[in-house]
Tab-separated table of C-alpha atoms in Angstrom:
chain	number	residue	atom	x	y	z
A	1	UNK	CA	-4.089	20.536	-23.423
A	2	UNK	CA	-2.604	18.211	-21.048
A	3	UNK	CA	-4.530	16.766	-18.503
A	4	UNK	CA	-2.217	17.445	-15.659
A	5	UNK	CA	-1.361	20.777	-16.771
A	6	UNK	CA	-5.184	21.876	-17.949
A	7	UNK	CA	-7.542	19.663	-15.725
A	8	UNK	CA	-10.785	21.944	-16.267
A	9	UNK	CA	-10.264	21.899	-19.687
A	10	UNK	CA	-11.013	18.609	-20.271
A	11	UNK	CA	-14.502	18.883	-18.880
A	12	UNK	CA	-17.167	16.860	-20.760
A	13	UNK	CA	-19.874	19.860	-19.892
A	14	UNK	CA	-17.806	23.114	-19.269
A	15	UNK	CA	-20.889	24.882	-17.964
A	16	UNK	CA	-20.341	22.752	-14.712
A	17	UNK	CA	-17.321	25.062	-13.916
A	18	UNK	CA	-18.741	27.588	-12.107
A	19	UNK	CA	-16.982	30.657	-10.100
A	20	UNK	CA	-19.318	32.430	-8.704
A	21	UNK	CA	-21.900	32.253	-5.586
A	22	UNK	CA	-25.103	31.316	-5.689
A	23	UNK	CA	-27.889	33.127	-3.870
A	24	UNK	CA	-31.576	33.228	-4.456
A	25	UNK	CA	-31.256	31.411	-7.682
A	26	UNK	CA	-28.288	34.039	-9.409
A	27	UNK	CA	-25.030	33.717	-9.513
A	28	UNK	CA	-23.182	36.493	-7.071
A	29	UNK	CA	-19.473	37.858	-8.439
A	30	UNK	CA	-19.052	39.040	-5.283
A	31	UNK	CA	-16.764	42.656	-4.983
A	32	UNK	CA	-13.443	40.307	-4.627
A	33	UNK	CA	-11.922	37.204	-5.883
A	34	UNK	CA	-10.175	34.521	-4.295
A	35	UNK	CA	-7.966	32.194	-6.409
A	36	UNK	CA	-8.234	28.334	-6.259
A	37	UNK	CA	-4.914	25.998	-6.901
A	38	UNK	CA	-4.320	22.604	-7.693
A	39	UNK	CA	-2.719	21.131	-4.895
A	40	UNK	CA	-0.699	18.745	-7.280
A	41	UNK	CA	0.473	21.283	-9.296
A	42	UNK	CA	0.739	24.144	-7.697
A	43	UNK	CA	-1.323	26.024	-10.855
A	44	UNK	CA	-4.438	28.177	-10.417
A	45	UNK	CA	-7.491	26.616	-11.444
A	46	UNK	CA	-9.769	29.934	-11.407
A	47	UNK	CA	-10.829	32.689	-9.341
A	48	UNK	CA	-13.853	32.578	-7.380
A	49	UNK	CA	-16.289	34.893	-5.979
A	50	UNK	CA	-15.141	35.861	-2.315
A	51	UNK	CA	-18.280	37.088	-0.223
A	52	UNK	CA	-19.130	38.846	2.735
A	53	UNK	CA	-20.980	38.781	6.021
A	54	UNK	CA	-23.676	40.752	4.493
A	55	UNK	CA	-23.845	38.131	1.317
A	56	UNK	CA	-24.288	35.479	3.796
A	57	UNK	CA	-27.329	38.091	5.435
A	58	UNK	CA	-28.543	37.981	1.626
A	59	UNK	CA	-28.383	34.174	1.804
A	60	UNK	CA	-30.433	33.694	4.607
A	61	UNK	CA	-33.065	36.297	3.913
A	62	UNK	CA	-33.315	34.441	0.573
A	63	UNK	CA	-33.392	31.186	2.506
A	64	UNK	CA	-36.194	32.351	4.325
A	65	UNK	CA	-38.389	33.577	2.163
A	66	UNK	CA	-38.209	30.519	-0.094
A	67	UNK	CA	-38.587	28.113	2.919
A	68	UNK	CA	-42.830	28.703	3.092
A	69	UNK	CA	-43.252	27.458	-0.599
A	70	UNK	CA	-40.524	24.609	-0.007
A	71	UNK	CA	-41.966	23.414	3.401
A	72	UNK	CA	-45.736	23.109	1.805
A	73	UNK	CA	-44.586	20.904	-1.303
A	74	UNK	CA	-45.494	17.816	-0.233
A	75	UNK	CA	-42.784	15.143	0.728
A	76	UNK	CA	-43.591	13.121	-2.632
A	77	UNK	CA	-42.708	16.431	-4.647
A	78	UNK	CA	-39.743	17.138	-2.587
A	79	UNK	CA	-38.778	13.336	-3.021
A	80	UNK	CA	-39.161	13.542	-7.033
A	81	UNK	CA	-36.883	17.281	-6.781
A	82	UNK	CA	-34.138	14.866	-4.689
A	83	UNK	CA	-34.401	11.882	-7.026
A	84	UNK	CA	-33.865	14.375	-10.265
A	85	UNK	CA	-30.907	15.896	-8.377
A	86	UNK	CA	-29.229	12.042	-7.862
A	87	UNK	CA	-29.712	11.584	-11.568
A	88	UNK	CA	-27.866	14.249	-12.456
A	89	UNK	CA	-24.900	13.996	-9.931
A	90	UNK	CA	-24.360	10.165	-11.384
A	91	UNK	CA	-24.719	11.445	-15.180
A	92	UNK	CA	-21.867	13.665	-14.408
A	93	UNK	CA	-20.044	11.684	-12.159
A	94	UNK	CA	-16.817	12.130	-14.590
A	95	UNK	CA	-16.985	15.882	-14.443
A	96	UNK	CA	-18.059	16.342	-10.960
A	97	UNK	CA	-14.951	13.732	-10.323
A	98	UNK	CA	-12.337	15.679	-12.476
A	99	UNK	CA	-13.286	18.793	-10.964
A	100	UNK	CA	-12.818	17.440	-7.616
A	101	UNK	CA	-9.005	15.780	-8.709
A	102	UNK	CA	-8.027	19.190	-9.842
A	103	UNK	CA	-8.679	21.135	-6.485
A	104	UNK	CA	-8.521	18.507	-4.186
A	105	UNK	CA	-5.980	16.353	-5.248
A	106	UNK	CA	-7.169	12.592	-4.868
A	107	UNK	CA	-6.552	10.373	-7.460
A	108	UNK	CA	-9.222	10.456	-10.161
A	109	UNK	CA	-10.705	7.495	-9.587
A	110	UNK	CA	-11.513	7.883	-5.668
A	111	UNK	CA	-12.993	11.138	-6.560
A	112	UNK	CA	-15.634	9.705	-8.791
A	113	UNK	CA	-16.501	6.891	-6.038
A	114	UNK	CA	-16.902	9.720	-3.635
A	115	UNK	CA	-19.405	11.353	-6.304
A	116	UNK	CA	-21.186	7.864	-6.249
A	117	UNK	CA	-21.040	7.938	-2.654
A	118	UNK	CA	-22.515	11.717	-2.208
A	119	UNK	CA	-24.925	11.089	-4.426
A	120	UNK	CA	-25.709	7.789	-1.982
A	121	UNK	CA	-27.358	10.574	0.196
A	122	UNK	CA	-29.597	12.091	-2.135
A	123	UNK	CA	-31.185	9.319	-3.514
A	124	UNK	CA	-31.671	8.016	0.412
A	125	UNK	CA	-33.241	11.093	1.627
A	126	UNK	CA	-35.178	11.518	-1.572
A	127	UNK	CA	-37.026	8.227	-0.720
A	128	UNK	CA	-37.344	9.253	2.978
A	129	UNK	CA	-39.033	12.729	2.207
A	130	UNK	CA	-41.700	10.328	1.720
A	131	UNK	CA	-41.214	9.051	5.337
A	132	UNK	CA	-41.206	12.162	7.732
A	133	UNK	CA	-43.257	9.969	10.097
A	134	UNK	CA	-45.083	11.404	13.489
A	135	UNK	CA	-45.727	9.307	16.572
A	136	UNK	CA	-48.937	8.060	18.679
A	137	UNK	CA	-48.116	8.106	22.100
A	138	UNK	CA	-49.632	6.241	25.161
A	139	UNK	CA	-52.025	8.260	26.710
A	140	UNK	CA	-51.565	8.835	30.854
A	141	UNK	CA	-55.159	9.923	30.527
A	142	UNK	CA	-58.237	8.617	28.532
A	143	UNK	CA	-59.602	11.613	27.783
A	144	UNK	CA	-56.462	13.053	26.058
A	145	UNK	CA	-54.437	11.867	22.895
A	146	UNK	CA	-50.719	12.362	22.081
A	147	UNK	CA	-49.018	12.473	19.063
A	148	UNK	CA	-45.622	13.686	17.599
A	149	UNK	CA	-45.392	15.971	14.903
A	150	UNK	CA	-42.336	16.433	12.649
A	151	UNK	CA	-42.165	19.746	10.735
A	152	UNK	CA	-39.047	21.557	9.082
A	153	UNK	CA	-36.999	23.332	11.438
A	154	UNK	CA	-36.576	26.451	9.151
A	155	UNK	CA	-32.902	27.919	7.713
A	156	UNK	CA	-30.183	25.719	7.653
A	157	UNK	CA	-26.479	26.260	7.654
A	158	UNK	CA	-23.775	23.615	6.603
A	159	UNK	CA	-20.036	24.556	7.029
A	160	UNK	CA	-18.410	22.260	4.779
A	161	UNK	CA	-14.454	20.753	4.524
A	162	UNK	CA	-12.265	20.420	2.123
A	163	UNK	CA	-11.196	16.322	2.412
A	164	UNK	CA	-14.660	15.869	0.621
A	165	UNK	CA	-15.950	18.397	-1.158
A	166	UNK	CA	-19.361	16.742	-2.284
A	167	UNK	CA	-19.923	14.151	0.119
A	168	UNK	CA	-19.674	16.290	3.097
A	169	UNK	CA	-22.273	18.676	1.635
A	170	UNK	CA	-24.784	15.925	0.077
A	171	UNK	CA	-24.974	13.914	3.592
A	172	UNK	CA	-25.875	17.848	5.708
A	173	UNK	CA	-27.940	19.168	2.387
A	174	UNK	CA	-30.110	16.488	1.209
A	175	UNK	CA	-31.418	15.780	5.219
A	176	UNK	CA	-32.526	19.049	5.628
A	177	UNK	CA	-34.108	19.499	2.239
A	178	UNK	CA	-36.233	15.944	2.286
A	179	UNK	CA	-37.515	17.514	5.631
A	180	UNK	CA	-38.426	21.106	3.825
A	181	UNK	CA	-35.484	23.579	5.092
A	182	UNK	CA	-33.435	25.399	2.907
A	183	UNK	CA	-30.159	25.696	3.289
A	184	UNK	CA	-26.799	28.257	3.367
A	185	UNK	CA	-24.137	26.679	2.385
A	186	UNK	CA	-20.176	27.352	3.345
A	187	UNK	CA	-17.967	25.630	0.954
A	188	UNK	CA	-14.612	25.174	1.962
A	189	UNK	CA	-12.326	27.972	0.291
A	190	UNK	CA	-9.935	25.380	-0.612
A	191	UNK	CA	-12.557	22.762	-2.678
A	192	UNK	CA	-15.143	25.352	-3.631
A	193	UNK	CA	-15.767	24.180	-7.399
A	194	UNK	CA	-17.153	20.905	-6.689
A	195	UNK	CA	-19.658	22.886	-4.480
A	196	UNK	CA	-20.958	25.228	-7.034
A	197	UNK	CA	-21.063	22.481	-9.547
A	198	UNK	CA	-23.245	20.279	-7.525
A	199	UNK	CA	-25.718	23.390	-6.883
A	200	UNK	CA	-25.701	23.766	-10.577
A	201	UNK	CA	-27.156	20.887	-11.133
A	202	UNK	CA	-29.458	21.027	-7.879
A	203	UNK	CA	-30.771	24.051	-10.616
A	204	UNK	CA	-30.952	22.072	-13.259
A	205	UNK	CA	-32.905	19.730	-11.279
A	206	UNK	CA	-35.861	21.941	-10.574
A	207	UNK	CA	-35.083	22.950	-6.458
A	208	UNK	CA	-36.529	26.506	-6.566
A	209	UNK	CA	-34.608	29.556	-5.899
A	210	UNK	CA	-33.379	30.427	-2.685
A	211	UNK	CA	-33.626	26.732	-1.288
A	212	UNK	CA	-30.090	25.906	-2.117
A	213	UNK	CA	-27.816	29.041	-1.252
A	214	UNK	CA	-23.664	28.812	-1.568
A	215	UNK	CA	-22.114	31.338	0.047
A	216	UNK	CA	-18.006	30.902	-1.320
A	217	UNK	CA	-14.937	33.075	0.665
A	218	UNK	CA	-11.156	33.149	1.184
A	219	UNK	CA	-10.175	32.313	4.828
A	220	UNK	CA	-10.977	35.550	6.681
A	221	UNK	CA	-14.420	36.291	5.324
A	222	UNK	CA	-15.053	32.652	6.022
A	223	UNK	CA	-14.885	33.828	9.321
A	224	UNK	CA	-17.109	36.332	9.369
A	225	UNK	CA	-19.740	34.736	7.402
A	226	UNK	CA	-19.536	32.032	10.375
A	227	UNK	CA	-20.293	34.754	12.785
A	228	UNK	CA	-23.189	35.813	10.665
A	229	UNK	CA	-24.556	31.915	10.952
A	230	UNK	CA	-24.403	31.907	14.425
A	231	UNK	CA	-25.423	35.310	15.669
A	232	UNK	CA	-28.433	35.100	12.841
A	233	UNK	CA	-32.282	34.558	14.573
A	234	UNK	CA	-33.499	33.132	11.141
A	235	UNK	CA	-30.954	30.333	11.126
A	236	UNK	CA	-32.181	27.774	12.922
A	237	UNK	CA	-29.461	25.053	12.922
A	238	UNK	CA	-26.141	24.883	11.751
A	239	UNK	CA	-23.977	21.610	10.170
A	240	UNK	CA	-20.001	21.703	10.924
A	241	UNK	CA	-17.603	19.260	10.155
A	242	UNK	CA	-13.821	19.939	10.551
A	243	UNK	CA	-11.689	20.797	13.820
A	244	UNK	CA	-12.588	20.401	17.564
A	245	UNK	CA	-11.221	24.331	18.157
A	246	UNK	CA	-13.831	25.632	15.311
A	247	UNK	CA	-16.503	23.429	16.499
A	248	UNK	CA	-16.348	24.609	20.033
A	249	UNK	CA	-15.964	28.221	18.853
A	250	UNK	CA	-19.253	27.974	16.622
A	251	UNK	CA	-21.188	26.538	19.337
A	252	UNK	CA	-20.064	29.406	21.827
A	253	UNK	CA	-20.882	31.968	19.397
A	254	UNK	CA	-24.419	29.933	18.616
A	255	UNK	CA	-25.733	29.950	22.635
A	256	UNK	CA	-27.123	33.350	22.577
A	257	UNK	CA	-29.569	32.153	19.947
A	258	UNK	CA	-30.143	28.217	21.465
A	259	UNK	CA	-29.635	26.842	17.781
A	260	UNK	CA	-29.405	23.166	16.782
A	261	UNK	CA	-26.230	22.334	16.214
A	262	UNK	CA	-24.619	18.642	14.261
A	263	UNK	CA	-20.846	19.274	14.770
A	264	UNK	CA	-18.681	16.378	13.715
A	265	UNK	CA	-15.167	17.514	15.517
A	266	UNK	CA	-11.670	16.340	15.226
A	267	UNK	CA	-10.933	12.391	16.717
A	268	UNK	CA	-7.570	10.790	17.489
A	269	UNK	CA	-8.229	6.896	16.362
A	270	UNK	CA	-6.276	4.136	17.385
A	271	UNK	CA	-5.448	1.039	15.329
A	272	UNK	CA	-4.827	-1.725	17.911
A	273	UNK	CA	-2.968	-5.067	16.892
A	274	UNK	CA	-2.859	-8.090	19.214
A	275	UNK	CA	-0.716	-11.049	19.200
A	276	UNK	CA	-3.559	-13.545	18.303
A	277	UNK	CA	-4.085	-11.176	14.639
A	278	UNK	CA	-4.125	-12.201	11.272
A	279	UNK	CA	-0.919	-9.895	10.602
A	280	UNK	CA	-1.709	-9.779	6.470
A	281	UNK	CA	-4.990	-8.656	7.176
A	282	UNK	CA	-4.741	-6.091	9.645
A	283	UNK	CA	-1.758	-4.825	7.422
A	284	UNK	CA	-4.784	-4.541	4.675
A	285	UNK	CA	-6.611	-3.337	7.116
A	286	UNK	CA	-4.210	-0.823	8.230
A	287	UNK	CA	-3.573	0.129	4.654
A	288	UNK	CA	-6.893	0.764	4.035
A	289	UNK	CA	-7.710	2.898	6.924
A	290	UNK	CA	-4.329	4.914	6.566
A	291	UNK	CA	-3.910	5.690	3.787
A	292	UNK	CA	-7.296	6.741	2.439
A	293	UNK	CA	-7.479	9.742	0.524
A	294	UNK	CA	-3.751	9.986	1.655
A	295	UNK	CA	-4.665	10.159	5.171
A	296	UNK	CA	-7.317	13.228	5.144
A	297	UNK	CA	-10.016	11.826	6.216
A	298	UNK	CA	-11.627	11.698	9.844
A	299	UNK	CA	-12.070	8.587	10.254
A	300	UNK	CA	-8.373	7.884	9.261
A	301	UNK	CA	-6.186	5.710	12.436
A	302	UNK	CA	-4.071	8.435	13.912
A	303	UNK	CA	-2.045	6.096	16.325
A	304	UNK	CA	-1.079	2.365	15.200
A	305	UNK	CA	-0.877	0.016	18.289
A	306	UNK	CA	1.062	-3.131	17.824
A	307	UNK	CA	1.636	-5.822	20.902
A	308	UNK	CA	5.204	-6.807	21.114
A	309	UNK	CA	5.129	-10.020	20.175
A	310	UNK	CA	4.240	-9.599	16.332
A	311	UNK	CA	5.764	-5.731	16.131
A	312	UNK	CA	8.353	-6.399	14.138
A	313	UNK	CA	6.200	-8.730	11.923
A	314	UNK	CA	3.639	-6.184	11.510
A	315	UNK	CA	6.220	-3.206	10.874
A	316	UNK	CA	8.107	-5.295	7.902
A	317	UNK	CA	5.248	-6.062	6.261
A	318	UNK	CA	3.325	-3.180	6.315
A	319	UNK	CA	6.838	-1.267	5.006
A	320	UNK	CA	6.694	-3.381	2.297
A	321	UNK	CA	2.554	-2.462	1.633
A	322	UNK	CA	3.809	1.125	1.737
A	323	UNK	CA	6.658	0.782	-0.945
A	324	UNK	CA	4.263	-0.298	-3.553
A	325	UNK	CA	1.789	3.141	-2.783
A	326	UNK	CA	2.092	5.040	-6.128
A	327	UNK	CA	2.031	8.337	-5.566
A	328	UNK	CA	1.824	11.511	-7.923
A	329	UNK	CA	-1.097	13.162	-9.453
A	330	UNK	CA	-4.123	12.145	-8.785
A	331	UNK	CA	-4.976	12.002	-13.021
A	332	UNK	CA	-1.762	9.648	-13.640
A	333	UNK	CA	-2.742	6.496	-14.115
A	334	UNK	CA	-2.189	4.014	-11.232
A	335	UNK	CA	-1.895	6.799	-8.797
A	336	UNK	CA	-2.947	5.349	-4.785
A	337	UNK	CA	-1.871	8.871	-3.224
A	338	UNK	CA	-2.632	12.275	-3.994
A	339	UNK	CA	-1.075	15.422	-2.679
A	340	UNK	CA	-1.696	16.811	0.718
A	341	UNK	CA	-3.791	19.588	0.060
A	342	UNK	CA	-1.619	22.521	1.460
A	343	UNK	CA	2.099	23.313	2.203
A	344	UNK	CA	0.699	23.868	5.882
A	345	UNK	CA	0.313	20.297	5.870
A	346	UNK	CA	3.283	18.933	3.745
A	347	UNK	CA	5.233	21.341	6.359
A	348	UNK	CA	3.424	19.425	9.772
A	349	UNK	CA	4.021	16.058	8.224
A	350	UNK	CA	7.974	16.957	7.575
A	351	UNK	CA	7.673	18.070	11.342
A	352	UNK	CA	6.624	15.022	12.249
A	353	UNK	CA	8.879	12.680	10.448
A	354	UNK	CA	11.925	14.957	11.869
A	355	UNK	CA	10.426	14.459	15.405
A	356	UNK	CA	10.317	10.835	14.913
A	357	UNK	CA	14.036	10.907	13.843
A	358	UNK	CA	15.616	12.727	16.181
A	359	UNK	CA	14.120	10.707	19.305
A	360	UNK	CA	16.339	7.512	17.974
A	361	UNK	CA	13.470	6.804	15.018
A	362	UNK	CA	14.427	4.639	11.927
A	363	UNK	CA	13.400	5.938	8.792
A	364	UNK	CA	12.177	2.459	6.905
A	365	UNK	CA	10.666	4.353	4.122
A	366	UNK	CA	11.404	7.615	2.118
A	367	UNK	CA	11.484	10.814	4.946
A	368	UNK	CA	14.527	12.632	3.559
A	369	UNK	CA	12.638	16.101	2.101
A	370	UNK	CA	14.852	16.066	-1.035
A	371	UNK	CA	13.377	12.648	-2.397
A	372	UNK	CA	9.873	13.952	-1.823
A	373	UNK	CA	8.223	14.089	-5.374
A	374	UNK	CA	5.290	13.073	-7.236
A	375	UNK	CA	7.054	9.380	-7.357
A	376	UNK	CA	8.664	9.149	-4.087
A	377	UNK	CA	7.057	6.990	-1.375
A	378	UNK	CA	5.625	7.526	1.777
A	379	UNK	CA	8.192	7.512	4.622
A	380	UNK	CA	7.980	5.255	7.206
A	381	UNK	CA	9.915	6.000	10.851
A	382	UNK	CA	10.425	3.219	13.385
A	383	UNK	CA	11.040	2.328	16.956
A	384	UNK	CA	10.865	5.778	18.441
A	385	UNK	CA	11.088	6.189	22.193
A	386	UNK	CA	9.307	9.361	22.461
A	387	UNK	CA	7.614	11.723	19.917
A	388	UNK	CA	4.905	14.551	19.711
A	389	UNK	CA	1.781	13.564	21.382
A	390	UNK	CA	-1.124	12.924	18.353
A	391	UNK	CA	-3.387	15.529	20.789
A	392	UNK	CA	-4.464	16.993	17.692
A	393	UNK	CA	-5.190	15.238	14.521
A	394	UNK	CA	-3.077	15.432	11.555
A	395	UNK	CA	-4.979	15.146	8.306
A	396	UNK	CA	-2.148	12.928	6.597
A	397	UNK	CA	-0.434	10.395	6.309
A	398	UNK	CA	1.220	9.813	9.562
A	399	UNK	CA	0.005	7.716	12.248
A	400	UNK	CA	2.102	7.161	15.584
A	401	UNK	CA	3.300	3.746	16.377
A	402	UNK	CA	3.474	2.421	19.940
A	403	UNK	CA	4.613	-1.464	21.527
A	404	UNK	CA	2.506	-2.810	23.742
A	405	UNK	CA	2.434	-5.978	26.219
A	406	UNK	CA	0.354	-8.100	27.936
A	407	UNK	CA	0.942	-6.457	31.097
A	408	UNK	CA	0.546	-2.599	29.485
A	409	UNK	CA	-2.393	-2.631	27.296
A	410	UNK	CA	-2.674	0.297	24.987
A	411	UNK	CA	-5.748	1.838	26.229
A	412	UNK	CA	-3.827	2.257	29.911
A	413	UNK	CA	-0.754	3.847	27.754
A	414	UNK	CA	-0.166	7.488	28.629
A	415	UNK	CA	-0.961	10.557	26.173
A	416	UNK	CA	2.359	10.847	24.826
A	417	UNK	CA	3.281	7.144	23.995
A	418	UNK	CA	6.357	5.778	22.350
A	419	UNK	CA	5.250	6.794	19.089
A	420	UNK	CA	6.562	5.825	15.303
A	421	UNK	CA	5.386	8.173	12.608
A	422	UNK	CA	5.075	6.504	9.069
A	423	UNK	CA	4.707	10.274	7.776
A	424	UNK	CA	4.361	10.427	4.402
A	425	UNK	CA	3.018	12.588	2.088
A	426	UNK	CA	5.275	15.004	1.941
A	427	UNK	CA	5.204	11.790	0.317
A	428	UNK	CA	1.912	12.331	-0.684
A	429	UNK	CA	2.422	16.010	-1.905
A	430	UNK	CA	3.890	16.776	-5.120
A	431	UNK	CA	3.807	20.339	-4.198
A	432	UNK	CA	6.373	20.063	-1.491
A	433	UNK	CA	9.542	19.560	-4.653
A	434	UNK	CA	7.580	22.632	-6.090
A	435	UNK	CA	5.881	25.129	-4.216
C-alpha cells in the first residue's frame, strides 16, 4: 500500500498502533469511538477509544493506588525504569515518527527528530531520579537543625497538545515520574496515537500498572475529563500546555482545591530586525523560527519587525527563502511544510491573508485559495497599512510585518501595528484543495 495513502500500514512493529486507553495497566475501549484523520489527506487513520469523566475518576484512583509502591522504589530503580523507557523510544524512533507524520502532519523527518528530542527528556530525568537532592540550611539557632526534604507530590495530570504529540508529554511525564508520581495523562484528541504508542512502550519497559494512565476523548469529553482533573482532591498538580483562555479556565476551576499548577499559555513573539543586521542571517533566522513545523509551534515569531532602512532588503529576500519551501505531505520526499492540522486553521490563515489584502497588502507569494495544494507555496502579503491585531496567536504560518524607525522603535508600536501577513499554509495544508 502506498505510503501516503496507507501510512500505518507501513509500520515496522504494528503492535505500536494502539486505539484504545490505557488505565491501570489494560487497555480501556471505552463505550464510544472517536475517529482520527490525517491532516494531509483528509483519510481516517483509526478510531479511538473516547472516555469519560468517570474513566478519568478510574484513572486517578488507579494513579493513586499505584503511587505508594512507585514512590518507595528507590530513585536508582526508578532511574533504570526511565533509562529502559529511552531505549525503547530511540529503537522505534521510525515508527513512533511515522505514526506521528500520519496524524500530525509534519514532514517525516522532523517527526523522528522530535522523537529524538522527547526521548531527550527521559534519559535526563532518568539520570536525575538519582539526584532528588534535600537542603541543609543555616541554623538561626544552635540548638536546632534545618533541612529540606523533597518527596513526590502524589497524582499528576498532564493536558497535552497536538503540535507535539510526544515531546510535550515526555518533558511533563518523565519529571514527575523520576520524582515518584504517577501520572493521568490527556492526549490531545487530534494526535492521540503517538500517545498510546509511547505508553506502550513505557509497558514494555517495566513502569508498573497504574503509574502511567492515558485517558484519550473527542473534544467535549475532553472537557469534562478536565473538570474531573481539577475538581479531583487526589490530583495534586496538573501540566497544561496550549491556549491562554484554557489555561486561565483550568486554573479557576483548580482554586477550590489549591493544586500545583505548570501552565505554559499562548505568547505573541516578535522578530525584530535593525538596520545594523546581517540581513542573510536573520532571513535564516527568520526562516527557521517561522516556519517550524509550519508555524505550530509556541515558540514560533508571530510579528516580524523590520527597521525601514533594510525593509525592502529583508522582504525580497526572505520572499525568495519562502519560494523554495516544499510543501506537501509530510512522507514525500523533500517536503519542508506539512499541513496545518485542521480546516479551522487553513480557514484563520485564509482570513488572514484576505485581511492583509484588502488593507492595500501585496501578495508576493502564493495567497489566491485556488493555487493552494500540496505543491503550492506559502503566500507572502506586503506593505499593509493596517491589519488584524496578532492578540491571539495563530498556530501557522503567518506572522505580521511592521516598519519601524529610529524615532518609533517597535516595542513603543501600538497593539494593532501596520502589519504584513506572509500567511501560508493554506499553503501549508493540503487539505484545504480537498476537504
Amino acid at each position: 500500500m502506498d505510503m501516503k495513502t496507507a501510512p500505518l500500514s507501513l509500520l515496522n512493529d504494528p503492535s505500536l498502533l494502539k486505539t484504545d486507553a490505557l488505565i491501570n495497566g489494560h487497555w480501556v475501549k471505552g463505550a464510544s469511538r472517536f475517529d482520527v484523520h490525517d491532516p494531509a489527506t483528509g483519510q481516517k487513520l483509526a478510531d479511538v477509544a473516547n472516555l469519560t469523566a468517570k474513566d478519568a475518576e478510574a484513572a486517578i484512583d488507579a494513579a493513586n493506588a499505584a503511587w505508594p509502591a512507585w514512590r518507595n522504589k528507590t530513585g536508582k530503580e526508578r532511574s533504570i525504569l526511565l533509562r529502559k523507557w529511552f531505549d525503547l523510544l530511540m529503537a522505534n524512533q521510525e515508527d513512533l515518527g511515522r505514526i506521528m507524520t500520519a496524524e500530525q502532519g509534519k514532514p517525516f523527518a522532523e517527526a523522528k527528530g522530535e522523537v529524538a528530542y522527547g526521548a531527550s527528556f527521559v534519559e535526563w530525568f532518568a539520570e536525575e531520579a538519582k539526584r532528588v537532592n534535600g537542603e541543609t540550611l543555616p541554623q538561626f539557632d544552635n540548638n536546632r537543625r534545618l533541612m529540606v526534604l523533597k518527596q513526590p507530590i502524589g497524582v499528576c495530570a498532564a493536558i497535552t497538545p497536538w503540535n507535539f504529540p510526544l515531546a510535550m508529554i515526555t518533558r511533563k511525564v518523565a519529571p514527575a515520574l523520576a520524582a515518584g508520581c504517577p501520572v493521568v495523562i490527556k492526549p490531545a484528541e487530534l494526535t492521540p496515537l503517538t500517545a498510546l504508542a509511547a505508553a506502550e512502550l513505557a509497558i514494555r519497559a517495566g513502569i508498573p500498572a497504574g503509574v502511567v494512565n492515558i485517558i484519550t476523548a473527542d473534544s467535549d469529553n475532553s472537557i469534562a475529563i478536565g473538570k474531573v482533573f481539577c475538581s479531583s482532591d487526589i490530583v495534586r498538580h496538573i501540566s497544561f500546555t496550549g491556549s491562554t483562555e484554557v489555561g486561565r479556565i483550568l486554573m479557576a476551576q483548580s482554586a477550590p482545591s489549591i493544586k500545583k499548577l505548570a501552565l505554559e499559555l499562548g505568547g505573541n513573539a516578535p522578530f525584530i530586525v535593525f538596520d545594523d543586521a546581517d540581513i542573510d542571517s536573520a532571513v535564516d533566522g527568520a526562516m527557521a523560527s517561522k516556519y517550524r513545523n509550519a508555524g505550530q509551534t509556541c515558540v514560533c515569531a508571530n510579528r516580524i519587525y523590520v527597521q525601514d532602512a533594510v525593509y525592502d532588503e529583508f522582504v525580497q529576500k526572505f520572499s525568495a527563502k519562502v519560494k523554495t519551501l516544499k510543501v506537501g505531505n509530510g512522507f514525500e520526499d523533500g517536503v519542508a511544510q506539512g499541513p496545518l492540522i485542521e480546516d479551522a486553521a487553513i480557514e484563520k490563515v485564509q482570513r488572514h491573508v484576505q485581511d492583509a489584502i484588502s488593507k492595500g497588502g501585496k501578495v508576493m507569494v502564493g495567497g489566491n485559495k485556488q493555487t493552494v495544494s500540496s505543491s503550492s507555496p506559502p503566500s507572502l502579503p506586503t506593505h499593509v497599512q493596517t491589519c488584524c491585531a496578532p492578540a491571539k496567536k495563530p498556530l501557522a504560518p503567518s506572522p505580521p510585518y511592521s516598519v519601524f524607525t529610529k524615532s518609533k522603535k517597535p516595542w513603543t508600536l501600538p497593539t494593532t501595528p501596520s502589519l504584513v501577513w506572509p500567511a501560508t499554509s493554506t499553503a501549508a495544508t493540503l487539505a484545504a484543495s480537498t476537504a
